[in-house]
PDB file of C-alpha atoms and ligand atoms in Angstrom:
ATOM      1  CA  UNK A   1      74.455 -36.440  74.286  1.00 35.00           C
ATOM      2  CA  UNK A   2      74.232 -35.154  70.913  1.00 37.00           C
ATOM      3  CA  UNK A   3      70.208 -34.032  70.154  1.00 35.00           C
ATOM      4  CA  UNK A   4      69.317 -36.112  66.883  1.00 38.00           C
ATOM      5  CA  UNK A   5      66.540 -34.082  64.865  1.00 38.00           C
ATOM      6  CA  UNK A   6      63.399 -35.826  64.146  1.00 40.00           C
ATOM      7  CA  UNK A   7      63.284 -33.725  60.961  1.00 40.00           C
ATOM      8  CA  UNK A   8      66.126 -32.729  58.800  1.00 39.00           C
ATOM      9  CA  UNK A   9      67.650 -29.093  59.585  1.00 38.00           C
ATOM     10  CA  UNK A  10      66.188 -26.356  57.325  1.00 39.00           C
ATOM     11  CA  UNK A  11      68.569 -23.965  55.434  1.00 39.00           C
ATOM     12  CA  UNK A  12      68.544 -20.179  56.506  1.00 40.00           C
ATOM     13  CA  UNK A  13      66.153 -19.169  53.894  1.00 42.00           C
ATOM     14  CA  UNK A  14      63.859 -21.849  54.873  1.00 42.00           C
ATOM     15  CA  UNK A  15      63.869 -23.969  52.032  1.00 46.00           C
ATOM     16  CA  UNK A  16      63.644 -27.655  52.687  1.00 46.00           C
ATOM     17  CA  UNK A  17      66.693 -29.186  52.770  1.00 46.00           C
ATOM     18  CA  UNK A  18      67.772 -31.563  50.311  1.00 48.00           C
ATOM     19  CA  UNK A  19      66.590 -35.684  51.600  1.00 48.00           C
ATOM     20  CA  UNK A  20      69.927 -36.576  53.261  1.00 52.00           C
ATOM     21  CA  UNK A  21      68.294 -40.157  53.084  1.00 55.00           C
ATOM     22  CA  UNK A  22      69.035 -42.277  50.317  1.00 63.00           C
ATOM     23  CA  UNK A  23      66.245 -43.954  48.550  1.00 70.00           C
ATOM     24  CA  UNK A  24      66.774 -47.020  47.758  1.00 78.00           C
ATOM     25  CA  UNK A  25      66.930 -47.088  43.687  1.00 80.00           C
ATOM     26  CA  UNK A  26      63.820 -48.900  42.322  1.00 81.00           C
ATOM     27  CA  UNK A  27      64.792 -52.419  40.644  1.00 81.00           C
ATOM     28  CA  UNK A  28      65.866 -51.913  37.324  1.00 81.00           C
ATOM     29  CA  UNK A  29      62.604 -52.543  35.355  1.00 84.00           C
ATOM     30  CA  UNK A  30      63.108 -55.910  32.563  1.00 82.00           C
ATOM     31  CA  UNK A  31      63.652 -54.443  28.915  1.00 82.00           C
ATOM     32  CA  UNK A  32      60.486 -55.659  27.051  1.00 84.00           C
ATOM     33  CA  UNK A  33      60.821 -59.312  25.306  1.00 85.00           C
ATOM     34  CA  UNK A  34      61.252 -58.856  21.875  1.00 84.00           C
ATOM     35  CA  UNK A  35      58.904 -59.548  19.417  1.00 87.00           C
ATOM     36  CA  UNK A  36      59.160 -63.159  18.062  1.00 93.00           C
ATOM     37  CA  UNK A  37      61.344 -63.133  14.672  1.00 96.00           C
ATOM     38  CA  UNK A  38      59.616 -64.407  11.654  1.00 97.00           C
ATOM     39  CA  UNK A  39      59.562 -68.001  11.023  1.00 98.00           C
ATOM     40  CA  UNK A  40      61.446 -68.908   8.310  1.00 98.00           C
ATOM     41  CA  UNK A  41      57.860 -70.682   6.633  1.00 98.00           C
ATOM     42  CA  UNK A  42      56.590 -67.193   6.857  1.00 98.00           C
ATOM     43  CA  UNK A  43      59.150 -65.097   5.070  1.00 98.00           C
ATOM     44  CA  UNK A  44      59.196 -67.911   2.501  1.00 98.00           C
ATOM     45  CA  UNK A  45      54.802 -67.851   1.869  1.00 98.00           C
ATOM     46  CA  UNK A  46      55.702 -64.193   1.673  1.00 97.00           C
ATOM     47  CA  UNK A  47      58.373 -63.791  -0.946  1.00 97.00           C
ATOM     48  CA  UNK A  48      56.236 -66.891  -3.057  1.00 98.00           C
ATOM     49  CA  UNK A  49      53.263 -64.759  -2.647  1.00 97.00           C
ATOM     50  CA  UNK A  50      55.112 -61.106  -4.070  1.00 96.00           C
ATOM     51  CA  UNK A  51      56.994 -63.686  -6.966  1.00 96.00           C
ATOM     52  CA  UNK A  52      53.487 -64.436  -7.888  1.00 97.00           C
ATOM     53  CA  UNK A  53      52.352 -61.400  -8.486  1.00 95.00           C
ATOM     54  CA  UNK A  54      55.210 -60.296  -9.956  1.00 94.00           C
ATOM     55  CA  UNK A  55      55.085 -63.299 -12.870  1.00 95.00           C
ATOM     56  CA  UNK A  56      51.715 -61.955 -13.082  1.00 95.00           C
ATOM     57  CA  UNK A  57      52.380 -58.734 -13.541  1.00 93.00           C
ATOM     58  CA  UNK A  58      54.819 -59.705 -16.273  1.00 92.00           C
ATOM     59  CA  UNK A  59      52.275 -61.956 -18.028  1.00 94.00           C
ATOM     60  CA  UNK A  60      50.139 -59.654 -18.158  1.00 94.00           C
ATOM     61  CA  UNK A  61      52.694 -57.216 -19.946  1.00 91.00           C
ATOM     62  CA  UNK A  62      52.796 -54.417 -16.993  1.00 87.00           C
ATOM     63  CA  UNK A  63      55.638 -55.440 -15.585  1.00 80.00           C
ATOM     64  CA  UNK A  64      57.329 -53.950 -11.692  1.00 75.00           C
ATOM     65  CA  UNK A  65      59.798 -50.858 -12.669  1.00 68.00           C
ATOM     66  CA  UNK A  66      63.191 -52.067 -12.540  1.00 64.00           C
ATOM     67  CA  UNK A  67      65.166 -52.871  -9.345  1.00 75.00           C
ATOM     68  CA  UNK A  68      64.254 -54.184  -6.412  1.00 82.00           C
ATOM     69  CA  UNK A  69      61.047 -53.033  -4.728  1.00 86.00           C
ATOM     70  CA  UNK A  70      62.191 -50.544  -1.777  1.00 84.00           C
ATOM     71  CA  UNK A  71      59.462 -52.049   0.637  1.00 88.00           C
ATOM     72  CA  UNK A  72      59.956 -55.528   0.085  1.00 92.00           C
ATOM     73  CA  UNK A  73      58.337 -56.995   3.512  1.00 94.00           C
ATOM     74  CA  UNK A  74      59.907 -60.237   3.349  1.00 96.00           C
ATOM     75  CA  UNK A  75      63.698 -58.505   4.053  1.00 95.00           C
ATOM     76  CA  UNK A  76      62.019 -56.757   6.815  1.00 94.00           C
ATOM     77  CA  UNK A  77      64.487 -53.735   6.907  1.00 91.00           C
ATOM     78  CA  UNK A  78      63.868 -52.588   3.477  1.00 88.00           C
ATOM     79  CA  UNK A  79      60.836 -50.603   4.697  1.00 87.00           C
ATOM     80  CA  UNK A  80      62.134 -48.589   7.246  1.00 86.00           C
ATOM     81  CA  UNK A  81      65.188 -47.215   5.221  1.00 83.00           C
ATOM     82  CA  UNK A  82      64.305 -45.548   2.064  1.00 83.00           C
ATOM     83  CA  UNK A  83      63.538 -41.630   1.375  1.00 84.00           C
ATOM     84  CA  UNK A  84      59.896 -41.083   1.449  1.00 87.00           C
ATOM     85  CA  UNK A  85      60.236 -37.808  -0.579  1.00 89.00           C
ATOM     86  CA  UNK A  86      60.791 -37.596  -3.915  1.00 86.00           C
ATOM     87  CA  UNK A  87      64.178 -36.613  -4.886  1.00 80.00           C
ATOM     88  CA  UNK A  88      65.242 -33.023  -4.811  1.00 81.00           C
ATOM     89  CA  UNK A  89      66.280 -31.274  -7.716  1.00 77.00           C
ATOM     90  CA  UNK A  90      69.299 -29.419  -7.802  1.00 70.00           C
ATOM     91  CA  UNK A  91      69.554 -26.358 -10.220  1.00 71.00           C
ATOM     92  CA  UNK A  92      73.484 -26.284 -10.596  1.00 64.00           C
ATOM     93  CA  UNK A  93      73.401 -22.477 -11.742  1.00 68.00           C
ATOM     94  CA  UNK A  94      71.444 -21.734  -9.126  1.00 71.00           C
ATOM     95  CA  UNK A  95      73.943 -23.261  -6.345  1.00 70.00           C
ATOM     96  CA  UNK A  96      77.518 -23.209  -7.172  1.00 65.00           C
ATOM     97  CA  UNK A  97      78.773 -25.642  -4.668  1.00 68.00           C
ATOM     98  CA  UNK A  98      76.185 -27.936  -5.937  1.00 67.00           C
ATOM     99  CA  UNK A  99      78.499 -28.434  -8.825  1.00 62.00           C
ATOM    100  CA  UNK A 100      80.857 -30.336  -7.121  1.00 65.00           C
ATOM    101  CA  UNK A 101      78.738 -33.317  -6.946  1.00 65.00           C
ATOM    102  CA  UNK A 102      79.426 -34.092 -10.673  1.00 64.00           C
ATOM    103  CA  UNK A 103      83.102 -33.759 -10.466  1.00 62.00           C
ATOM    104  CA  UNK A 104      84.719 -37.137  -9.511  1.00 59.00           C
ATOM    105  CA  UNK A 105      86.069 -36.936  -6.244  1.00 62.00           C
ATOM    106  CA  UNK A 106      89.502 -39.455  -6.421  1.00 64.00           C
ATOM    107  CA  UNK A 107      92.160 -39.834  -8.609  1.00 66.00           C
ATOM    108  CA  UNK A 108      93.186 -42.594 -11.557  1.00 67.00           C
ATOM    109  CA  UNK A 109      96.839 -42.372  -9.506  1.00 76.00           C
ATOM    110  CA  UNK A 110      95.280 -43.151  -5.971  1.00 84.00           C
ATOM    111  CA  UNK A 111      94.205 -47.014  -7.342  1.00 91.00           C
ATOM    112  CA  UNK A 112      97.190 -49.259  -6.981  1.00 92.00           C
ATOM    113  CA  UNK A 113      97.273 -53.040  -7.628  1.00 93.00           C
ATOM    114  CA  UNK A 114      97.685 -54.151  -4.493  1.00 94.00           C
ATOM    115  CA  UNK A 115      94.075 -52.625  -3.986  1.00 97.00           C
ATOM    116  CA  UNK A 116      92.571 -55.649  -5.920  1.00 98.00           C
ATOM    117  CA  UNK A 117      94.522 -58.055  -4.141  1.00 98.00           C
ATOM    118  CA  UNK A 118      92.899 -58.917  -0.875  1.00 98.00           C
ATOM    119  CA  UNK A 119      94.811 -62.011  -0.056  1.00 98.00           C
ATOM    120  CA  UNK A 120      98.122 -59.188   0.263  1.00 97.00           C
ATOM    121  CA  UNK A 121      97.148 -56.350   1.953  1.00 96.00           C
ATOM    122  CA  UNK A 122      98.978 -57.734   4.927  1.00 97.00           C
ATOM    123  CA  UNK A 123     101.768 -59.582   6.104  1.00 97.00           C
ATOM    124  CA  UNK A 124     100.426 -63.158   6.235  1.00 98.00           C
ATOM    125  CA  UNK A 125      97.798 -64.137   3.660  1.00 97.00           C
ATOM    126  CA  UNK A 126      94.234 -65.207   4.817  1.00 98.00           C
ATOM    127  CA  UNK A 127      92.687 -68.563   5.275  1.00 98.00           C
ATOM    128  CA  UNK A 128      89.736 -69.450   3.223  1.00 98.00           C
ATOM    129  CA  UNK A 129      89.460 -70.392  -0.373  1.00 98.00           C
ATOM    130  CA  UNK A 130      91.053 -68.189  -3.153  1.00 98.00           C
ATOM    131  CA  UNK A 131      89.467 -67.172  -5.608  1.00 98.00           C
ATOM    132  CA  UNK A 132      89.899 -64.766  -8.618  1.00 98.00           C
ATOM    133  CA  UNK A 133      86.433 -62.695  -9.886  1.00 98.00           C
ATOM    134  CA  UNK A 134      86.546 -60.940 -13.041  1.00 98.00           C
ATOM    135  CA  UNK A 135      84.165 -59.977 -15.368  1.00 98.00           C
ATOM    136  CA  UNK A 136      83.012 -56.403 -17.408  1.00 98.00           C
ATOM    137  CA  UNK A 137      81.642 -52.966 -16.936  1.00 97.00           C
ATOM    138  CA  UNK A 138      79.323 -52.686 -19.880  1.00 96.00           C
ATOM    139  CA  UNK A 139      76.765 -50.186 -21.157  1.00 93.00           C
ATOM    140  CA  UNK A 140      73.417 -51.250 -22.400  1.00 92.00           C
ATOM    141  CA  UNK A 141      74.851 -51.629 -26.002  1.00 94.00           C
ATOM    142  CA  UNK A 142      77.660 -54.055 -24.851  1.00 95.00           C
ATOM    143  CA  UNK A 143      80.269 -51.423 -25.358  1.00 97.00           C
ATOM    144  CA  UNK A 144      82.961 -51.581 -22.554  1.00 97.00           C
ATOM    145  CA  UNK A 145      82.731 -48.977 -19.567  1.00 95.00           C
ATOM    146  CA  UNK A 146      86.160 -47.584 -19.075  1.00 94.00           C
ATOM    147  CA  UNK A 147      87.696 -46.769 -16.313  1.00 91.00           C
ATOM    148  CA  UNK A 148      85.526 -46.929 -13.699  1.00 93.00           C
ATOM    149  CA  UNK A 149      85.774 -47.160 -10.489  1.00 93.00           C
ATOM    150  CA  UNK A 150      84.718 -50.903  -8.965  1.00 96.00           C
ATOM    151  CA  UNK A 151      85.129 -51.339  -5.341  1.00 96.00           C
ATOM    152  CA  UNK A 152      84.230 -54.673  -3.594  1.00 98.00           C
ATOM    153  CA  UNK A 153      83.489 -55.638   0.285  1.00 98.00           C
ATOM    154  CA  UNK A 154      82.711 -58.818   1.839  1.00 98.00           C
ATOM    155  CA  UNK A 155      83.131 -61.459   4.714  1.00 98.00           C
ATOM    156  CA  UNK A 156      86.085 -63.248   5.279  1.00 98.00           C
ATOM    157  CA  UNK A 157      85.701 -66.912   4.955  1.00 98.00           C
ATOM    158  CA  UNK A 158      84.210 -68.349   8.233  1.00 98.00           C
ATOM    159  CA  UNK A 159      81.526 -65.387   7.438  1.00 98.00           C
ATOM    160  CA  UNK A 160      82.237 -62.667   9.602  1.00 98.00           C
ATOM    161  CA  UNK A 161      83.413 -59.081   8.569  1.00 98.00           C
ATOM    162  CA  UNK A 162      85.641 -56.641   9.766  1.00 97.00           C
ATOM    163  CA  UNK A 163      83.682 -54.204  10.890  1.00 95.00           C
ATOM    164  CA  UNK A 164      82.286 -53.421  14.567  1.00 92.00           C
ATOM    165  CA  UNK A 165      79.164 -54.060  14.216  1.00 93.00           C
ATOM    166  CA  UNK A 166      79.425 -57.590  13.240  1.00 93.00           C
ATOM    167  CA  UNK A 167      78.580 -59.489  15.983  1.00 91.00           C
ATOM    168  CA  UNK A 168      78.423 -63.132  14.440  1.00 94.00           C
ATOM    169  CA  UNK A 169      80.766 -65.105  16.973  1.00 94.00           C
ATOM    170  CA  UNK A 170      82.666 -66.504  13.785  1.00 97.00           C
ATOM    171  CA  UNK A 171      86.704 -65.726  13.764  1.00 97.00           C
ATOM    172  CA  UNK A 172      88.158 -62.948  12.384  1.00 98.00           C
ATOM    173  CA  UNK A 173      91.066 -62.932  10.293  1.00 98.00           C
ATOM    174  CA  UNK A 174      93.953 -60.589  10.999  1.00 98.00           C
ATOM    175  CA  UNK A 175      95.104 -61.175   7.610  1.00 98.00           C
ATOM    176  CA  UNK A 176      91.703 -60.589   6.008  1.00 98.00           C
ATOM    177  CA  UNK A 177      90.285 -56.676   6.015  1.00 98.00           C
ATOM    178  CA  UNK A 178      87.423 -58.016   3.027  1.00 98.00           C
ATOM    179  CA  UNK A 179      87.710 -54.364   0.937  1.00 97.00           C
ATOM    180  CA  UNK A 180      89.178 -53.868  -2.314  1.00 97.00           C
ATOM    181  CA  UNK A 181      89.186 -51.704  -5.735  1.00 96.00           C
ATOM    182  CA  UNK A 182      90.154 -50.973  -9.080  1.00 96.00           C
ATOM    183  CA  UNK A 183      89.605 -49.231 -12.319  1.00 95.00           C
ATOM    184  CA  UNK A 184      88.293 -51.508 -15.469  1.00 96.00           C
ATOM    185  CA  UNK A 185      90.716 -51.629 -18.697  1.00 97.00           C
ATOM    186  CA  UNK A 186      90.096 -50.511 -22.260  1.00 97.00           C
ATOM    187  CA  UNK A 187      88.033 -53.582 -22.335  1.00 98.00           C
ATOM    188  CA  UNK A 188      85.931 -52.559 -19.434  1.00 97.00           C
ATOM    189  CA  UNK A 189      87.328 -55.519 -17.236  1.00 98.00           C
ATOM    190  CA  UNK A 190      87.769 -55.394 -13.889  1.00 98.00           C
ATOM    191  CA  UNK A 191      89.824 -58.299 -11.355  1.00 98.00           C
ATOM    192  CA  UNK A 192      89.999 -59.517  -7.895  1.00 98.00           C
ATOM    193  CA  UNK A 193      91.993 -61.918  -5.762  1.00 98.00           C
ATOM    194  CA  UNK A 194      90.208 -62.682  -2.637  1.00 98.00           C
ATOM    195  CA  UNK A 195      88.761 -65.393  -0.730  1.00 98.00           C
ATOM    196  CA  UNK A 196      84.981 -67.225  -0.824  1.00 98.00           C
ATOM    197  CA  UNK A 197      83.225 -64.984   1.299  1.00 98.00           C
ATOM    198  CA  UNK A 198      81.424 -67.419   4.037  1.00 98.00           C
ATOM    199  CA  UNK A 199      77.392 -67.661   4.482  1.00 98.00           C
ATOM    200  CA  UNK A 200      76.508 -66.017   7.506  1.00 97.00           C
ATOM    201  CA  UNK A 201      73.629 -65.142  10.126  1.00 97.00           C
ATOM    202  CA  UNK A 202      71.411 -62.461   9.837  1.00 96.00           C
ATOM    203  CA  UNK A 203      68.084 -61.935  12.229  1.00 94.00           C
ATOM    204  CA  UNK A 204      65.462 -60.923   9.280  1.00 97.00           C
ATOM    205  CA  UNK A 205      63.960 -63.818  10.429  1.00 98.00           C
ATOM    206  CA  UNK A 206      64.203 -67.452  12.974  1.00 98.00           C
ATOM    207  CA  UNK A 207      67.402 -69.128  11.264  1.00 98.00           C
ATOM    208  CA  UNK A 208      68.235 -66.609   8.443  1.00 98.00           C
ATOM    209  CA  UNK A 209      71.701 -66.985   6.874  1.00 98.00           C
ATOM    210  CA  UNK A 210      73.017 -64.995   3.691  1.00 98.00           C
ATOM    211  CA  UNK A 211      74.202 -66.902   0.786  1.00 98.00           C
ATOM    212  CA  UNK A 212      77.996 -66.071   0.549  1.00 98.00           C
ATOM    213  CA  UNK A 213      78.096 -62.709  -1.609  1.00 98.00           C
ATOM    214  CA  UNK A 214      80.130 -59.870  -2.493  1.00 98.00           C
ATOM    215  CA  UNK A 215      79.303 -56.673  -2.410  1.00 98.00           C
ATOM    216  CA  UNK A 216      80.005 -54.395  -5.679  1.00 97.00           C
ATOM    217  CA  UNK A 217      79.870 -50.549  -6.101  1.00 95.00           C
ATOM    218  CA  UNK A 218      79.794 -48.818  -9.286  1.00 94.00           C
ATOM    219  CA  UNK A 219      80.976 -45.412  -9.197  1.00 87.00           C
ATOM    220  CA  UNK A 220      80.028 -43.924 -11.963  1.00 83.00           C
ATOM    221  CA  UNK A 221      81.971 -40.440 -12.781  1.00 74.00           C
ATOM    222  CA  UNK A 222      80.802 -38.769 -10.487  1.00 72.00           C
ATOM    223  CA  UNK A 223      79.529 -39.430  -6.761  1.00 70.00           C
ATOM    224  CA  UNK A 224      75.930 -39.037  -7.410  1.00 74.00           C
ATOM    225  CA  UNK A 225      75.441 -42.369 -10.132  1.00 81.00           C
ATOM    226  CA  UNK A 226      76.946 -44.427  -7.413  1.00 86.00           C
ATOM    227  CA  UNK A 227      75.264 -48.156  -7.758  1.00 91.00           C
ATOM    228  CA  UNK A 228      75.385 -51.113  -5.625  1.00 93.00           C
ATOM    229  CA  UNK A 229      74.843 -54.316  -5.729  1.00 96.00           C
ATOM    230  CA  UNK A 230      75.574 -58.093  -4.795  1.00 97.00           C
ATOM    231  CA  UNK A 231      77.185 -60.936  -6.280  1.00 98.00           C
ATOM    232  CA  UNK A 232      76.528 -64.735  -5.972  1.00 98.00           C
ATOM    233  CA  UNK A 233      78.132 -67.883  -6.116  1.00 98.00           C
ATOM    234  CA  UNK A 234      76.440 -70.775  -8.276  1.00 98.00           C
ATOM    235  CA  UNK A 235      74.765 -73.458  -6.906  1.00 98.00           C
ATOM    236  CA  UNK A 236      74.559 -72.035  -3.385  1.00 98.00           C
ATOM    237  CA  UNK A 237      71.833 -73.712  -1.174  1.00 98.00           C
ATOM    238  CA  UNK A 238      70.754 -70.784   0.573  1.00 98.00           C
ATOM    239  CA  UNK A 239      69.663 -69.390  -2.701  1.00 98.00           C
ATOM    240  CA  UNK A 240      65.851 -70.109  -2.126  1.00 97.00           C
ATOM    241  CA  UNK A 241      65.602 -68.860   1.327  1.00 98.00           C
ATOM    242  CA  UNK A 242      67.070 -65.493   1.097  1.00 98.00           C
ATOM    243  CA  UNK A 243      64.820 -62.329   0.895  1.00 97.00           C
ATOM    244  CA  UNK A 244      67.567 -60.141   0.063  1.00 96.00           C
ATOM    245  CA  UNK A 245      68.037 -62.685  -3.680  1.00 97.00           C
ATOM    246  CA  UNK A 246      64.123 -62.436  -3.881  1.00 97.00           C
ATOM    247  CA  UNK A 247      63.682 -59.104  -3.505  1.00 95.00           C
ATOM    248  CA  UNK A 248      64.639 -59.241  -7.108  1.00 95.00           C
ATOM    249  CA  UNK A 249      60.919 -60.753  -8.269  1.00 94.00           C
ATOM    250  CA  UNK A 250      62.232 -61.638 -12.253  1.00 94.00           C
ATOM    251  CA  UNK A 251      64.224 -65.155 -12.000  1.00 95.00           C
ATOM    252  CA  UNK A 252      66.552 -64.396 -15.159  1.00 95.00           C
ATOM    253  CA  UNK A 253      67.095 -61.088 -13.736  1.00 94.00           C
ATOM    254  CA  UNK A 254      68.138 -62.844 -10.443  1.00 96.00           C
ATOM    255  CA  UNK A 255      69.757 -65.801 -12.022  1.00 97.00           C
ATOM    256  CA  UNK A 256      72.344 -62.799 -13.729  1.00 97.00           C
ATOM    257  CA  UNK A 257      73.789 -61.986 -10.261  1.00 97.00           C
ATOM    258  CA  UNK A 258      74.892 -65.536  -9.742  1.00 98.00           C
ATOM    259  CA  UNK A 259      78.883 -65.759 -11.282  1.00 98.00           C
ATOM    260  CA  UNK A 260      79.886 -68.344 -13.245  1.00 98.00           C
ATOM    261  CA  UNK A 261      82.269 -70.892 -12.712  1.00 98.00           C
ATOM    262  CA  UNK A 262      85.275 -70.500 -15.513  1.00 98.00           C
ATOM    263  CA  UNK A 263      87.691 -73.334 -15.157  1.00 98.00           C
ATOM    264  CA  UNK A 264      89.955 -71.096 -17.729  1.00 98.00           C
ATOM    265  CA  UNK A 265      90.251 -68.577 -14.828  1.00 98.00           C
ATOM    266  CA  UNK A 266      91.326 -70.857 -12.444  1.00 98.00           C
ATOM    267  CA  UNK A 267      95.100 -70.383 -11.731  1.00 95.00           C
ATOM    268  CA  UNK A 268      96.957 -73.660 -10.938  1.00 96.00           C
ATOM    269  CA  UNK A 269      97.647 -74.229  -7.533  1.00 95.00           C
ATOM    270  CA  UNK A 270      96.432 -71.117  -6.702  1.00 95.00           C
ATOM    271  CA  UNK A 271      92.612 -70.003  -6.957  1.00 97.00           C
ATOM    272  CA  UNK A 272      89.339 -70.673  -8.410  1.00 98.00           C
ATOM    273  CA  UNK A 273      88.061 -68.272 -11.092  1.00 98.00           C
ATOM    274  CA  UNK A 274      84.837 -66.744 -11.158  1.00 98.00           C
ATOM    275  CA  UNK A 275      83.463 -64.353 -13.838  1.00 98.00           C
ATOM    276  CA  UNK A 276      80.769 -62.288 -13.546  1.00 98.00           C
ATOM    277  CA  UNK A 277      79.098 -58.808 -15.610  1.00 98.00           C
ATOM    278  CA  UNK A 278      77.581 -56.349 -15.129  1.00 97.00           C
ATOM    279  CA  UNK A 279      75.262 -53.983 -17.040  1.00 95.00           C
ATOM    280  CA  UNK A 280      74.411 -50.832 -16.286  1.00 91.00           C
ATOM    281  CA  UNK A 281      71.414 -50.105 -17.994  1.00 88.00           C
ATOM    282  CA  UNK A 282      68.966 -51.898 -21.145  1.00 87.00           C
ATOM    283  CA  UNK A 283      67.213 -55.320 -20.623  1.00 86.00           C
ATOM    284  CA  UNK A 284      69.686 -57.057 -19.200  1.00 89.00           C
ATOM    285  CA  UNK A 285      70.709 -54.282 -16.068  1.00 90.00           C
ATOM    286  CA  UNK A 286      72.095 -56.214 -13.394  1.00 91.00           C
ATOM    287  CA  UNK A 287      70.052 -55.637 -10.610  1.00 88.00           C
ATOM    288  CA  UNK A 288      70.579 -52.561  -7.968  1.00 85.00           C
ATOM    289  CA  UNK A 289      70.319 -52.467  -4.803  1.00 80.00           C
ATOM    290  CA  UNK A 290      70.983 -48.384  -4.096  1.00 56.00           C
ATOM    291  CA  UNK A 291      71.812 -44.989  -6.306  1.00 46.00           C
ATOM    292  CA  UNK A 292      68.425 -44.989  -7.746  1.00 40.00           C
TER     293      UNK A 292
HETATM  294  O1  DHB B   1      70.294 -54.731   5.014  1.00 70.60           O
HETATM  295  C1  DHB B   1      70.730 -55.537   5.824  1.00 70.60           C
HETATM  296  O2  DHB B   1      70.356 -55.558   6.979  1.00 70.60           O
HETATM  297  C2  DHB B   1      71.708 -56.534   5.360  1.00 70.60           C
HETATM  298  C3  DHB B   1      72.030 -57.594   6.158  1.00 70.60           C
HETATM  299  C4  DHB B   1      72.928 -58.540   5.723  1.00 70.60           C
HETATM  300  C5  DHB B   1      73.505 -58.393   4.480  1.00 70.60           C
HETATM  301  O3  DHB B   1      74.377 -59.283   3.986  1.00 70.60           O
HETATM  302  C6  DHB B   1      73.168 -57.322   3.684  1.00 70.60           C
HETATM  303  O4  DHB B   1      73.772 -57.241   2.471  1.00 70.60           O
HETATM  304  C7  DHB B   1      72.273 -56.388   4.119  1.00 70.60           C
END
């Protein structure tokens, strides 16, 4: 009968030998509950509370700097992801290959129309509601910004994107990809075909939805005066409960990132038209969201 050892065998050095018993592995402990989101009561007392002191402010002739402020509480994000250094300067004498970052990095030739077309960058077109949005590039002075480069990204029309990390259980559309450019005229004009963006969720808060929106980036000539920023559609409901609208604190300034409806762009049988500016710089900047 074979002797079974009381203790396990010891190597020839005398080390212990490894456990040969397994040990059972201990229950896998229960991820901490997450904190409680905001209520939706509470991100709206804040944002009244920071529009207060903003109308304030502006009564009292010291009006906020321009642009959204980068820790505005109520769209709960914006304080974790901003620099906390002030920007570096960059001697471009001193560093060669700093250079580069003023020389525009793509090409007049690699824009094509079909670019600004999103309802025909595949082989079926997508569902939703088409729309056309056009509007103009302009300086502070009004005169026309030529062309530059706009680029646009949004949802498709039941609200969800394209993109992995959108986890909203709303369809996709495999004839929707939501991304488009082009270069504005003489005139300074830029134009899309698309589809209304839907509203969807976001968890800022208990119950928070975005008002439909596009997104818009300004190039600039050169990658460094990027900007970016959102457009609106008029009349949209969710207007007064979003803290990503209210981060911008001056109504008029808000009120100028809402299109208009132009019944003279609307295309028979075919798409709503939209029209919306934008302003680079002066009294009447459209609002930015990044590239300061
Ligand atoms: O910063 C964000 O988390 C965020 C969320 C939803 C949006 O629609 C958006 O534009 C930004």
């Amino acid at each position: 009968m074979a002797l079974t050892p009381s203790t396990p065998p010891t190597p020839s050095d005398g080390a212990p030998a490894p456990a040969s018993v397994s040990v059972a592995a201990p229950p896998p402990r229960p991820a901490p509950a997450a904190p409680p989101l905001p209520t939706q009561a509470e991100i709206s007392r804040e944002i009244a509370a920071r529009h207060t002191a903003a109308e304030r402010d502006r009564a009292a002739g010291t009006p906020a700097p321009d642009h959204p402020a980068r820790d505005f509480t109520p769209y709960r994000s914006s304080t974790a992801r901003h620099p906390r250094h002030p920007p570096v300067e960059i001697d471009h004498l001193a560093d060669p290959e700093a250079v580069e970052l003023g020389g525009p990095v793509f090409g007049v030739t690699d824009v094509t129309d079909l670019d600004a077309d999103l309802t025909r960058q595949h082989t079926g077109e997508p569902l939703g509601e088409r729309i056309t949005v056009t509007g103009r590039v302009l300086d502070r002075t009004g005169r026309p910004v030529r062309g530059q480069l706009v680029e646009i990204w949004q949802a498709n029309a039941a609200g969800r994107y394209a993109h992995r990390r959108d986890r909203h259980p709303a369809p996709l559309d495999p004839h929707f990809t939501g991304v488009g450019r082009c270069l504005t005229d003489a005139a300074g004009r830029y134009a899309f075909t698309t589809v209304k963006p839907g509203a969807y969720p976001w968890r800022n808060h208990h119950n928070a939805w975005r008002p439909a929106h596009i997104h818009f980036s300004l190039f600039g000539s050169a990658f460094t005066q990027r900007l970016i920023t959102q457009m609106y559609f008029p009349g949209d409901p969710l207007f007064p409960y979003d803290p990503i609208l209210a981060s911008v604190t001056d109504p008029t300034a808000r009120a100028r990132l809402v299109a208009t409806y132009d019944h003279e762009l609307t295309v028979p049988e075919r798409s709503l038209g939209y029209r919306w500016d934008v302003v680079l710089d002066g009294p009447s900047a459209t609002w930015i969201e990044e590239g300061r």
